[in-house]
Short mmCIF file of C-alpha atoms in Angstrom, two decimals:
data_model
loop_
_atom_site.label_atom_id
_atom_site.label_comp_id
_atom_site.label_asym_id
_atom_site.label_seq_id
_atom_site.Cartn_x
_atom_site.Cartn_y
_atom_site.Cartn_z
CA UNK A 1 -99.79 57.57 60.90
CA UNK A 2 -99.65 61.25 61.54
CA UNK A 3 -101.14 61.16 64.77
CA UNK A 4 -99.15 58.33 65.99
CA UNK A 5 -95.93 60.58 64.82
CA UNK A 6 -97.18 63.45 67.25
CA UNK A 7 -97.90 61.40 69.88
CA UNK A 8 -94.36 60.35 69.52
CA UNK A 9 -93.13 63.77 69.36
CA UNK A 10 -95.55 64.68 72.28
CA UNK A 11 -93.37 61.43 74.73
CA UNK A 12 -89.99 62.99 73.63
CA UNK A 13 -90.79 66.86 74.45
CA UNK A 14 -92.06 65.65 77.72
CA UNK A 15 -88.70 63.33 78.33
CA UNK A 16 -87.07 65.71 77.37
CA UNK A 17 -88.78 68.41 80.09
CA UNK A 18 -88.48 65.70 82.77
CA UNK A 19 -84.29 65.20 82.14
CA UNK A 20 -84.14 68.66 82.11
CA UNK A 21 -85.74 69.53 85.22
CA UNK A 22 -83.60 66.65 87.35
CA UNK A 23 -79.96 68.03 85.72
CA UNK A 24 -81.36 71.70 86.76
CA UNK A 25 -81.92 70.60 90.11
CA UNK A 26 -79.01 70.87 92.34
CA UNK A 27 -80.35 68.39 95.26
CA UNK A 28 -83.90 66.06 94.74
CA UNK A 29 -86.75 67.63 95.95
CA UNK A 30 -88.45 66.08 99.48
CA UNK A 31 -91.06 63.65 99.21
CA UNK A 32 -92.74 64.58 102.53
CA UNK A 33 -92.35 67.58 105.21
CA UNK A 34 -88.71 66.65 106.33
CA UNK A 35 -86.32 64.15 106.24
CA UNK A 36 -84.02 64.40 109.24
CA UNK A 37 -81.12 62.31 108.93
CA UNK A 38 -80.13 59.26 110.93
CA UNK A 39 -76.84 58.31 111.77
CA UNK A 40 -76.37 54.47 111.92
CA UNK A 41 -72.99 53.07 111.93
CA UNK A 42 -74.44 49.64 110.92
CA UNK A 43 -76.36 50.82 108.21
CA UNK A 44 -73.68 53.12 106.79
CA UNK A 45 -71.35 50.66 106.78
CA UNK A 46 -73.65 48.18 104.26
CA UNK A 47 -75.10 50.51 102.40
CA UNK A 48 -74.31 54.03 100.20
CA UNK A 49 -76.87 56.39 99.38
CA UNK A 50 -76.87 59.83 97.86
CA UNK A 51 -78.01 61.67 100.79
CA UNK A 52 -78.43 60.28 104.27
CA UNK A 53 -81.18 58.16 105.57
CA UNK A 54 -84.18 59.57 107.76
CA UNK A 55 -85.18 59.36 111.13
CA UNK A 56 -88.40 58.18 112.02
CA UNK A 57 -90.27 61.48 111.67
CA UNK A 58 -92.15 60.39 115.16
CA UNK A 59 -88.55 60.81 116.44
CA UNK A 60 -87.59 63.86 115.15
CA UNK A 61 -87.47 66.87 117.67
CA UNK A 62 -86.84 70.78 117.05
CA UNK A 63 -83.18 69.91 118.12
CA UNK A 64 -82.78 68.19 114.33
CA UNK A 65 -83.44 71.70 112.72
CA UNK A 66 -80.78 73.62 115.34
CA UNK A 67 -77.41 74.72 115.74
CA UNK A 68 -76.61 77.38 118.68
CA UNK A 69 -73.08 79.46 118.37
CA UNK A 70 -72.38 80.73 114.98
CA UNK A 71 -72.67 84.65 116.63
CA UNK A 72 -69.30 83.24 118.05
CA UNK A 73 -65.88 84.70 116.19
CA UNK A 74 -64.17 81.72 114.76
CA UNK A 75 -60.17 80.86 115.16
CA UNK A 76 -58.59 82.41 112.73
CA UNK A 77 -54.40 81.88 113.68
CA UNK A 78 -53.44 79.60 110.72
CA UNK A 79 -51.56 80.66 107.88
CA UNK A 80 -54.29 81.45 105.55
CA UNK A 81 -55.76 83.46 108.27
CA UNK A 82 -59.71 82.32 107.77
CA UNK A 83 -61.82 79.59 109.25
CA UNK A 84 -65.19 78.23 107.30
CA UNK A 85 -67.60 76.76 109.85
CA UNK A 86 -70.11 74.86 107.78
CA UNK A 87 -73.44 74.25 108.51
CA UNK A 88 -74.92 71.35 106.30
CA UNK A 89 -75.70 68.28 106.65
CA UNK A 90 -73.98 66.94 109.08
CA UNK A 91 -73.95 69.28 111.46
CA UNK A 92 -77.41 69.93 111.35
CA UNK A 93 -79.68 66.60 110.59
CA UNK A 94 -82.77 68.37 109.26
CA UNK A 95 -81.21 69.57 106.51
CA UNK A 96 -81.61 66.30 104.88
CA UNK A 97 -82.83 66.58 101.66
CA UNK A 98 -83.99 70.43 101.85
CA UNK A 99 -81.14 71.57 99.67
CA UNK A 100 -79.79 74.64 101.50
CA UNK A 101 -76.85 75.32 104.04
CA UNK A 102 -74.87 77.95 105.46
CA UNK A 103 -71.29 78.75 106.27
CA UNK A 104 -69.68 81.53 108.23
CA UNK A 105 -66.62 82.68 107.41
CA UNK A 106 -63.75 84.49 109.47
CA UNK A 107 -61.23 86.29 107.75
CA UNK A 108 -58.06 87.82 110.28
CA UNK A 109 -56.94 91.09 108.81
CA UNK A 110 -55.69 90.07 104.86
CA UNK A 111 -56.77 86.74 105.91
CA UNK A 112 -57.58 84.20 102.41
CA UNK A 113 -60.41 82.02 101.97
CA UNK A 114 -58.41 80.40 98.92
CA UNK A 115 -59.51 79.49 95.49
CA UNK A 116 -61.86 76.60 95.55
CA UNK A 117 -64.45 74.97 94.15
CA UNK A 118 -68.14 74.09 95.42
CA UNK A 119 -69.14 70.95 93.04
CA UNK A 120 -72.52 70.82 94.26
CA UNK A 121 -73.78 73.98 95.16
CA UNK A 122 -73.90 78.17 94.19
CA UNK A 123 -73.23 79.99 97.08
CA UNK A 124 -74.45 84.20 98.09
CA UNK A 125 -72.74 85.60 100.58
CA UNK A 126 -73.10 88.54 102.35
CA UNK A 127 -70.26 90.81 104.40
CA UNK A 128 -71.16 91.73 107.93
CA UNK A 129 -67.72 93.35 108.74
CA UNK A 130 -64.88 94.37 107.09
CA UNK A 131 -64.10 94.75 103.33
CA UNK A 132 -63.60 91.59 100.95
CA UNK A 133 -62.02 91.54 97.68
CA UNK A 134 -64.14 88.54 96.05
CA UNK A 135 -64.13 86.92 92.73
CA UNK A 136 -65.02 83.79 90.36
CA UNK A 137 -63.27 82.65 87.11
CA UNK A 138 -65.51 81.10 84.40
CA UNK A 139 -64.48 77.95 82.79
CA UNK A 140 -62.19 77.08 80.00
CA UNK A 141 -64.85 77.54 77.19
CA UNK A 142 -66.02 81.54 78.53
CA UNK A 143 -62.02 81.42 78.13
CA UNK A 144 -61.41 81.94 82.09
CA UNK A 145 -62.52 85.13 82.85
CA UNK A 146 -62.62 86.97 86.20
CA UNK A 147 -65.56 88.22 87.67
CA UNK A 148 -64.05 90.48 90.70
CA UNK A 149 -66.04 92.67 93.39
CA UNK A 150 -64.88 94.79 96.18
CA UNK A 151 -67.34 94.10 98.95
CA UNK A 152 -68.13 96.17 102.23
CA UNK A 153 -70.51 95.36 104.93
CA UNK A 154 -73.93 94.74 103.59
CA UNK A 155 -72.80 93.85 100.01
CA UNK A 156 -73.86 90.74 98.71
CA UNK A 157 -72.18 88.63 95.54
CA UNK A 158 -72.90 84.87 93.76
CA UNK A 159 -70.65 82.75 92.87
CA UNK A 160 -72.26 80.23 90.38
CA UNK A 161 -72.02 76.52 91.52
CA UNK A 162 -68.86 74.85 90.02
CA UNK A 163 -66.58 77.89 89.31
CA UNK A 164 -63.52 78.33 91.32
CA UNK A 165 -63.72 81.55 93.32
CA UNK A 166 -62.02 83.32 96.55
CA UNK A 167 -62.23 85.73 99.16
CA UNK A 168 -59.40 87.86 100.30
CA UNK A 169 -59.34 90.36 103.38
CA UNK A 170 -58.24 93.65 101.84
CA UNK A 171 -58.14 95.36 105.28
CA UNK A 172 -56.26 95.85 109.01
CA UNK A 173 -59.08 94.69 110.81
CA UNK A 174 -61.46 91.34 110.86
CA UNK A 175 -64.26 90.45 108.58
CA UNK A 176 -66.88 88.25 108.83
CA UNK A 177 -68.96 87.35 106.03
CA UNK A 178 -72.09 84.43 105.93
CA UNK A 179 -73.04 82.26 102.60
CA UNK A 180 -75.75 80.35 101.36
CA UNK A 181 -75.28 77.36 99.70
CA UNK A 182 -77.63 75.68 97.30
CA UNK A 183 -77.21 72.52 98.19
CA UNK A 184 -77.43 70.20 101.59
CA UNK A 185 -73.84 69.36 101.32
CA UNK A 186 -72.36 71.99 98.27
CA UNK A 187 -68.60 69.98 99.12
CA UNK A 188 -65.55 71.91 98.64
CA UNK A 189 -62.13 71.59 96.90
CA UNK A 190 -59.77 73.86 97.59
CA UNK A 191 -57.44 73.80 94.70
CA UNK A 192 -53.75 74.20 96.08
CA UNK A 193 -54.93 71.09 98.59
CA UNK A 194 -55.99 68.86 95.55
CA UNK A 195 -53.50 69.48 93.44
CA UNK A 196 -50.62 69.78 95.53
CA UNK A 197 -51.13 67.80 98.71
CA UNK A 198 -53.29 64.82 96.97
CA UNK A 199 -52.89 61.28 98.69
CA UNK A 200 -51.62 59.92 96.93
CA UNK A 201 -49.53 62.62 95.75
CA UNK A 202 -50.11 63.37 91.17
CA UNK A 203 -47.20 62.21 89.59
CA UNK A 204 -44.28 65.60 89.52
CA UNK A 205 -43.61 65.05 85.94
CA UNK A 206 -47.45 65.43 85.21
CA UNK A 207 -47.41 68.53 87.21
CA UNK A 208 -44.10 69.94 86.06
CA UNK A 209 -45.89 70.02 82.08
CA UNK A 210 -49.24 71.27 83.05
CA UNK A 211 -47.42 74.73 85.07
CA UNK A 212 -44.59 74.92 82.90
CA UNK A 213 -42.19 75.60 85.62
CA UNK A 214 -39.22 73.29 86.77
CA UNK A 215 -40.16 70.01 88.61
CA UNK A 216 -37.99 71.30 91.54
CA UNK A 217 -40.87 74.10 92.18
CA UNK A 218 -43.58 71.40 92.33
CA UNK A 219 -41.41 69.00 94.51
CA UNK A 220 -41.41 71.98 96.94
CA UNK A 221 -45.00 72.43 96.63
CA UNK A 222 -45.44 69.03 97.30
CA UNK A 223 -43.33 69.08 100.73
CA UNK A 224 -45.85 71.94 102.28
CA UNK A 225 -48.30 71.36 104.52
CA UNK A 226 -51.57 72.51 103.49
CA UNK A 227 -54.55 73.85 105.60
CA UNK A 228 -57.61 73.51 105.31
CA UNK A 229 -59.49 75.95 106.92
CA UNK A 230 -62.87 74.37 106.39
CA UNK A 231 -64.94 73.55 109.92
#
């Protein structure tokens, strides 16, 4: 009877290990050397997965794992005054599965990448030019704290996956700064955009009660266009 107890005990520590190692995990792990993605219109269409499907690996050429241009400086002229040019996925194929990407962000001088979110992914980034006044704000239960940095060119700062967290120019000339991600497709949710310029649009009155201010303020809110500055 006792032994058939610690066997039991034995199959729950190890169910236990095996949940927690696929909630740790931020994408699956490969199954094989690569899995460059395929895009098929009829197959998309039918069917959903989480991920894309792969190419016939007899198929797949060095051209899947490259993207040429990021040395470029981005566009900047919009009213937040940055420009995110993503690299996952989609813009590179052999990502697939890998569970990595990278941006590169442009900032004009006091240019804002704004508070957002990235619900998949933790992201390091690293200043080549310019100076960046960074931050992230922990959640509700660490009772919202701000983690804030200033960063010059070769600094480097996380922001954990999930948190909301920004990146303002602080000075008169451009800055350029590259991130990580942790993730083949991190996403991103820029929180002005969702909350303000949803489609459709949250109710005003449910709005008006969560800021406290008068509904007139979030009817204006609502009428403003709002940029994304995401590539």
């Amino acid at each position: 009877m006792n032994k058939m107890k610690g066997v039991r005990i034995v199959l729950s520590l190890v169910v236990l290990g095996l949940a927690s190692s696929i909630a740790s995990a931020s994408d699956p792990s490969p199954l094989q050397d690569f899995c460059v993605a395929v895009k098929d219109s009829e197959i998309e269409s039918a069917l959903f997965v989480n991920g894309k499907f792969c190419k016939n690996p007899k198929d797949v050429t060095a051209n899947d794992f490259f993207f040429q241009g990021l040395d470029k400086p981005r566009d900047t002229s919009n009213p937040l005054g940055s420009n995110v040019t993503q690299l996952n996925v989609d813009k590179i194929a052999g990502l697939n599965t890998l569970g990595i990407s990278l941006a590169r962000i442009d900032y004009a001088p006091h240019g804002l990448n704004p508070p957002h979110i990235h619900p998949r992914g933790t992201e390091i980034l690293v200043v080549i030019e310019g100076t960046l006044e960074v931050g992230f704000v922990t959640s509700n239960q660490d009772e919202n704290r701000l983690f804030s940095k200033v960063l010059n060119k070769g600094d480097v700062f996380v922001f954990p996956v999930g948190l909301i967290h920004f990146q303002f120019n602080r000075g008169y000339t451009n800055a350029v700064a590259f991130a990580g991600l942790s993730s083949q497709n991190a996403g991103v949710i820029t929180i002005a955009n969702a909350v303000f310029d949803s489609d459709p649009r949250i109710n005003p009155d449910v709005l008006t009660k969560a800021f406290q201010v008068d509904k007139n303020v979030i009817e204006n809110l609502q009428k403003q266009f709002w940029v994304d500055n995401n590539n």
